[in-house]
mmCIF file of C-alpha atoms in Angstrom:
data_model
loop_
_atom_site.group_PDB
_atom_site.id
_atom_site.type_symbol
_atom_site.label_atom_id
_atom_site.label_comp_id
_atom_site.label_asym_id
_atom_site.label_seq_id
_atom_site.Cartn_x
_atom_site.Cartn_y
_atom_site.Cartn_z
ATOM 1 C CA GLU K 411 -106.033 -20.709 -70.049
ATOM 2 C CA LEU K 412 -105.095 -23.196 -67.351
ATOM 3 C CA VAL K 413 -101.519 -24.241 -67.172
ATOM 4 C CA VAL K 414 -100.590 -27.267 -64.855
ATOM 5 C CA VAL K 415 -97.040 -27.950 -63.908
ATOM 6 C CA GLU K 416 -95.695 -30.757 -61.807
ATOM 7 C CA GLU K 417 -95.138 -29.746 -58.237
ATOM 8 C CA ARG K 418 -91.466 -29.685 -57.144
ATOM 9 C CA THR K 419 -89.542 -28.750 -54.077
ATOM 10 C CA ASP K 420 -87.700 -26.002 -56.035
ATOM 11 C CA PHE K 421 -88.266 -24.633 -59.526
ATOM 12 C CA PRO K 422 -85.767 -23.791 -62.121
ATOM 13 C CA ALA K 423 -86.146 -20.535 -64.115
ATOM 14 C CA GLN K 424 -88.272 -22.318 -66.721
ATOM 15 C CA VAL K 425 -90.727 -25.156 -66.334
ATOM 16 C CA GLU K 426 -92.453 -27.180 -69.050
ATOM 17 C CA ALA K 427 -96.250 -27.314 -68.718
ATOM 18 C CA ALA K 428 -97.731 -30.833 -68.079
ATOM 19 C CA TYR K 429 -101.092 -29.745 -69.341
ATOM 20 C CA ARG K 430 -102.441 -26.656 -71.061
ATOM 21 C CA VAL K 431 -106.241 -26.080 -71.338
ATOM 22 C CA ARG K 432 -108.188 -23.296 -72.835
ATOM 23 C CA MET K 433 -111.518 -22.742 -71.192
ATOM 24 C CA ARG K 434 -114.725 -20.692 -71.389
ATOM 25 C CA TYR K 435 -117.651 -19.991 -69.090
ATOM 26 C CA PRO K 436 -121.019 -21.372 -70.217
ATOM 27 C CA ASP K 437 -122.762 -17.988 -69.868
ATOM 28 C CA GLY K 438 -120.129 -15.492 -71.242
ATOM 29 C CA PRO K 439 -116.968 -13.847 -69.940
ATOM 30 C CA HIS K 440 -116.347 -13.034 -66.192
ATOM 31 C CA ASP K 441 -113.755 -11.305 -64.070
ATOM 32 C CA ALA K 442 -112.195 -14.036 -61.769
ATOM 33 C CA GLU K 443 -109.032 -14.192 -59.626
ATOM 34 C CA ALA K 444 -109.861 -17.106 -57.452
ATOM 35 C CA LEU K 445 -109.039 -20.772 -58.197
ATOM 36 C CA GLY K 446 -109.022 -23.836 -56.025
ATOM 37 C CA VAL K 447 -108.212 -27.546 -56.687
ATOM 38 C CA HIS K 448 -110.484 -30.165 -55.124
ATOM 39 C CA PRO K 449 -108.857 -33.425 -53.872
ATOM 40 C CA ASP K 450 -110.618 -35.270 -56.777
ATOM 41 C CA GLY K 451 -108.475 -33.059 -59.167
ATOM 42 C CA SER K 452 -111.359 -30.774 -60.366
ATOM 43 C CA VAL K 453 -110.519 -27.056 -60.538
ATOM 44 C CA TYR K 454 -112.977 -24.518 -59.251
ATOM 45 C CA ILE K 455 -112.992 -20.904 -60.347
ATOM 46 C CA THR K 456 -114.864 -18.145 -58.361
ATOM 47 C CA THR K 457 -115.795 -14.861 -60.165
ATOM 48 C CA LYS K 458 -115.060 -11.436 -58.662
ATOM 49 C CA ASP K 459 -118.758 -10.273 -58.830
ATOM 50 C CA SER K 460 -119.989 -8.290 -55.936
ATOM 51 C CA ARG K 461 -123.624 -9.186 -56.585
ATOM 52 C CA ARG K 462 -123.438 -12.900 -57.299
ATOM 53 C CA LEU K 463 -121.308 -15.690 -55.893
ATOM 54 C CA GLN K 464 -120.575 -17.708 -58.990
ATOM 55 C CA ILE K 465 -118.385 -20.807 -58.932
ATOM 56 C CA TYR K 466 -117.522 -22.889 -62.016
ATOM 57 C CA LYS K 467 -115.862 -26.302 -62.432
ATOM 58 C CA LEU K 468 -113.451 -27.900 -64.812
ATOM 59 C CA LYS K 469 -113.386 -31.581 -64.076
ATOM 60 C CA ARG K 470 -110.064 -33.427 -63.887
ATOM 61 C CA GLU K 471 -110.917 -35.351 -66.918
ATOM 62 C CA GLN K 472 -111.390 -32.186 -68.877
ATOM 63 C CA TRP K 473 -107.983 -30.594 -68.085
ATOM 64 C CA HIS K 474 -106.131 -33.994 -67.925
ATOM 65 C CA SER K 475 -107.268 -35.186 -71.310
ATOM 66 C CA SER K 476 -108.464 -32.214 -73.175
ATOM 67 C CA LYS K 477 -108.734 -33.040 -76.887
ATOM 68 C CA THR K 478 -110.801 -30.015 -77.914
ATOM 69 C CA SER K 479 -109.470 -26.474 -78.448
ATOM 70 C CA VAL K 480 -111.693 -25.043 -75.603
ATOM 71 C CA GLU K 481 -113.293 -26.715 -72.611
ATOM 72 C CA THR K 482 -116.555 -25.387 -71.254
ATOM 73 C CA LEU K 483 -116.683 -24.829 -67.440
ATOM 74 C CA GLU K 484 -119.766 -26.156 -65.592
ATOM 75 C CA THR K 485 -121.759 -23.925 -63.333
ATOM 76 C CA VAL K 486 -121.637 -25.158 -59.594
ATOM 77 C CA LEU K 487 -123.085 -22.211 -57.860
ATOM 78 C CA ASP K 488 -124.861 -18.966 -58.727
ATOM 79 C CA VAL K 489 -126.190 -17.286 -55.602
ATOM 80 C CA ASP K 490 -127.164 -13.688 -54.721
ATOM 81 C CA TRP K 491 -124.466 -12.605 -52.344
ATOM 82 C CA THR K 492 -126.922 -10.460 -50.527
ATOM 83 C CA THR K 493 -128.888 -13.468 -49.403
ATOM 84 C CA LEU K 494 -125.775 -14.952 -47.804
ATOM 85 C CA ARG K 495 -124.209 -11.777 -46.490
ATOM 86 C CA PRO K 496 -127.000 -9.138 -46.441
ATOM 87 C CA LYS K 497 -125.085 -6.628 -44.291
ATOM 88 C CA ALA K 498 -121.767 -6.944 -46.119
ATOM 89 C CA LEU K 499 -120.426 -4.015 -48.045
ATOM 90 C CA ALA K 500 -120.143 -4.653 -51.848
ATOM 91 C CA PHE K 501 -116.338 -4.551 -51.937
ATOM 92 C CA THR K 502 -116.247 -7.268 -49.369
ATOM 93 C CA ARG K 503 -118.026 -9.618 -51.708
ATOM 94 C CA GLN K 504 -115.379 -9.303 -54.416
ATOM 95 C CA VAL K 505 -113.482 -12.629 -54.122
ATOM 96 C CA THR K 506 -109.805 -12.435 -54.671
ATOM 97 C CA ALA K 507 -108.661 -15.892 -53.602
ATOM 98 C CA MET K 508 -109.975 -19.304 -52.989
ATOM 99 C CA ASP K 509 -108.779 -22.545 -51.425
ATOM 100 C CA ILE K 510 -110.365 -25.996 -50.801
ATOM 101 C CA ALA K 511 -109.589 -27.957 -47.654
ATOM 102 C CA PRO K 512 -107.323 -30.998 -48.063
ATOM 103 C CA ASN K 513 -110.336 -33.222 -47.379
ATOM 104 C CA GLY K 514 -112.500 -31.434 -49.809
ATOM 105 C CA LYS K 515 -115.342 -30.809 -47.298
ATOM 106 C CA SER K 516 -114.975 -27.061 -47.044
ATOM 107 C CA PHE K 517 -113.630 -24.126 -48.932
ATOM 108 C CA LEU K 518 -112.396 -20.515 -48.284
ATOM 109 C CA LEU K 519 -113.087 -17.331 -50.125
ATOM 110 C CA LEU K 520 -110.986 -14.275 -49.446
ATOM 111 C CA ASN K 521 -112.070 -10.686 -50.150
ATOM 112 C CA TYR K 522 -110.643 -7.247 -49.372
ATOM 113 C CA SER K 523 -111.769 -7.336 -45.651
ATOM 114 C CA ASP K 524 -112.362 -10.767 -44.385
ATOM 115 C CA ALA K 525 -112.788 -14.381 -45.468
ATOM 116 C CA VAL K 526 -115.788 -16.687 -45.708
ATOM 117 C CA GLU K 527 -115.423 -20.403 -45.058
ATOM 118 C CA PHE K 528 -118.104 -22.545 -46.563
ATOM 119 C CA LEU K 529 -118.616 -25.939 -44.772
ATOM 120 C CA VAL K 530 -119.731 -27.738 -47.893
ATOM 121 C CA ASP K 531 -118.100 -30.000 -50.531
ATOM 122 C CA LEU K 532 -118.253 -28.497 -53.970
ATOM 123 C CA SER K 533 -118.199 -31.773 -55.654
ATOM 124 C CA ALA K 534 -121.533 -32.857 -53.782
ATOM 125 C CA ASN K 535 -123.782 -30.500 -55.808
ATOM 126 C CA PRO K 536 -124.441 -28.159 -52.861
ATOM 127 C CA ASP K 537 -127.867 -26.537 -52.494
ATOM 128 C CA PRO K 538 -127.257 -22.949 -51.268
ATOM 129 C CA SER K 539 -131.095 -22.400 -50.782
ATOM 130 C CA LYS K 540 -130.752 -24.464 -47.602
ATOM 131 C CA TRP K 541 -127.578 -22.926 -46.246
ATOM 132 C CA LYS K 542 -127.592 -21.167 -42.905
ATOM 133 C CA ASP K 543 -125.151 -18.635 -41.576
ATOM 134 C CA GLY K 544 -123.034 -20.092 -38.893
ATOM 135 C CA VAL K 545 -123.865 -23.643 -39.884
ATOM 136 C CA ASP K 546 -123.015 -24.010 -43.642
ATOM 137 C CA TYR K 547 -120.797 -20.888 -43.907
ATOM 138 C CA ARG K 548 -119.214 -18.277 -41.669
ATOM 139 C CA ALA K 549 -117.341 -15.080 -41.898
ATOM 140 C CA ILE K 550 -113.886 -15.099 -40.590
ATOM 141 C CA SER K 551 -112.496 -11.790 -39.250
ATOM 142 C CA LEU K 552 -108.993 -11.110 -40.457
ATOM 143 C CA THR K 553 -106.424 -8.519 -39.784
ATOM 144 C CA THR K 554 -106.955 -6.440 -42.731
ATOM 145 C CA LEU K 555 -104.015 -6.142 -45.152
ATOM 146 C CA GLU K 556 -103.755 -3.786 -48.038
ATOM 147 C CA GLN K 557 -105.050 -5.719 -51.077
ATOM 148 C CA GLU K 558 -105.513 -9.172 -49.792
ATOM 149 C CA GLU K 559 -104.855 -11.717 -52.684
ATOM 150 C CA ALA K 560 -104.098 -15.220 -51.481
ATOM 151 C CA ILE K 561 -105.553 -17.653 -48.931
ATOM 152 C CA ALA K 562 -104.656 -21.292 -48.346
ATOM 153 C CA TYR K 563 -105.589 -24.056 -45.811
ATOM 154 C CA LEU K 564 -102.586 -25.602 -44.107
ATOM 155 C CA PRO K 565 -102.332 -29.362 -44.343
ATOM 156 C CA ASP K 566 -104.409 -29.934 -41.137
ATOM 157 C CA GLY K 567 -107.389 -28.220 -42.813
ATOM 158 C CA ARG K 568 -108.025 -26.067 -39.649
ATOM 159 C CA SER K 569 -105.383 -23.473 -39.959
ATOM 160 C CA LEU K 570 -104.953 -20.969 -42.739
ATOM 161 C CA LEU K 571 -102.505 -18.586 -44.362
ATOM 162 C CA TYR K 572 -103.367 -15.345 -46.167
ATOM 163 C CA ASP K 573 -101.392 -12.472 -47.569
ATOM 164 C CA THR K 574 -101.180 -9.374 -49.588
ATOM 165 C CA GLU K 575 -99.562 -8.613 -52.826
ATOM 166 C CA ARG K 576 -98.536 -5.097 -51.618
ATOM 167 C CA ALA K 577 -96.105 -3.914 -49.091
ATOM 168 C CA LEU K 578 -97.210 -1.091 -46.739
ATOM 169 C CA SER K 579 -94.775 1.691 -47.336
ATOM 170 C CA ALA K 580 -91.208 0.430 -47.162
ATOM 171 C CA ARG K 581 -92.044 -2.736 -45.264
ATOM 172 C CA PRO K 582 -92.302 -6.103 -47.033
ATOM 173 C CA ALA K 583 -95.553 -7.707 -47.656
ATOM 174 C CA ARG K 584 -96.835 -9.871 -44.756
ATOM 175 C CA ILE K 585 -98.065 -13.473 -44.581
ATOM 176 C CA MET K 586 -100.604 -13.933 -41.847
ATOM 177 C CA ARG K 587 -101.512 -17.365 -40.086
ATOM 178 C CA MET K 588 -104.590 -18.155 -38.320
ATOM 179 C CA ASP K 589 -105.172 -21.297 -36.275
ATOM 180 C CA CYS K 590 -108.741 -22.358 -35.875
ATOM 181 C CA ARG K 591 -110.399 -24.596 -33.293
#
């Protein structure tokens, strides 16, 4: 279920949902932790499959005016991870977080050891068969944190934040910032 709330500078203990949408994948259930919102309002969900990069879309119109009990997601990408990152270990292909750049022309996927930035607009029906490493996507080395679970572009679209949901020993969890050129 997707629950949309209005953004605020501070949140009270309880907030009413502006929209509530039940959804399903067109090809059966998947494990997914990563969600990104495109500037056009579409929501993209990336599965946590270590063999396939699968991204699904819920159009803004679907979640904004859902009249059915369940909305069906649209498949945007279904690519064999090993063609994109042949030397990557399987656990580094399990996507735990996603963000889409403020201009919509790129997106980030976080895993347990690094991030991958795709320099493509998901709303433009990308063709991954033509993608080249270093041109259309690139791995970004990160300081590895225990159980990395969130990533976000900053408003400039060039810098990013990522974090962990766990604290190492008694120290608090860290939020890391990376400024890119």
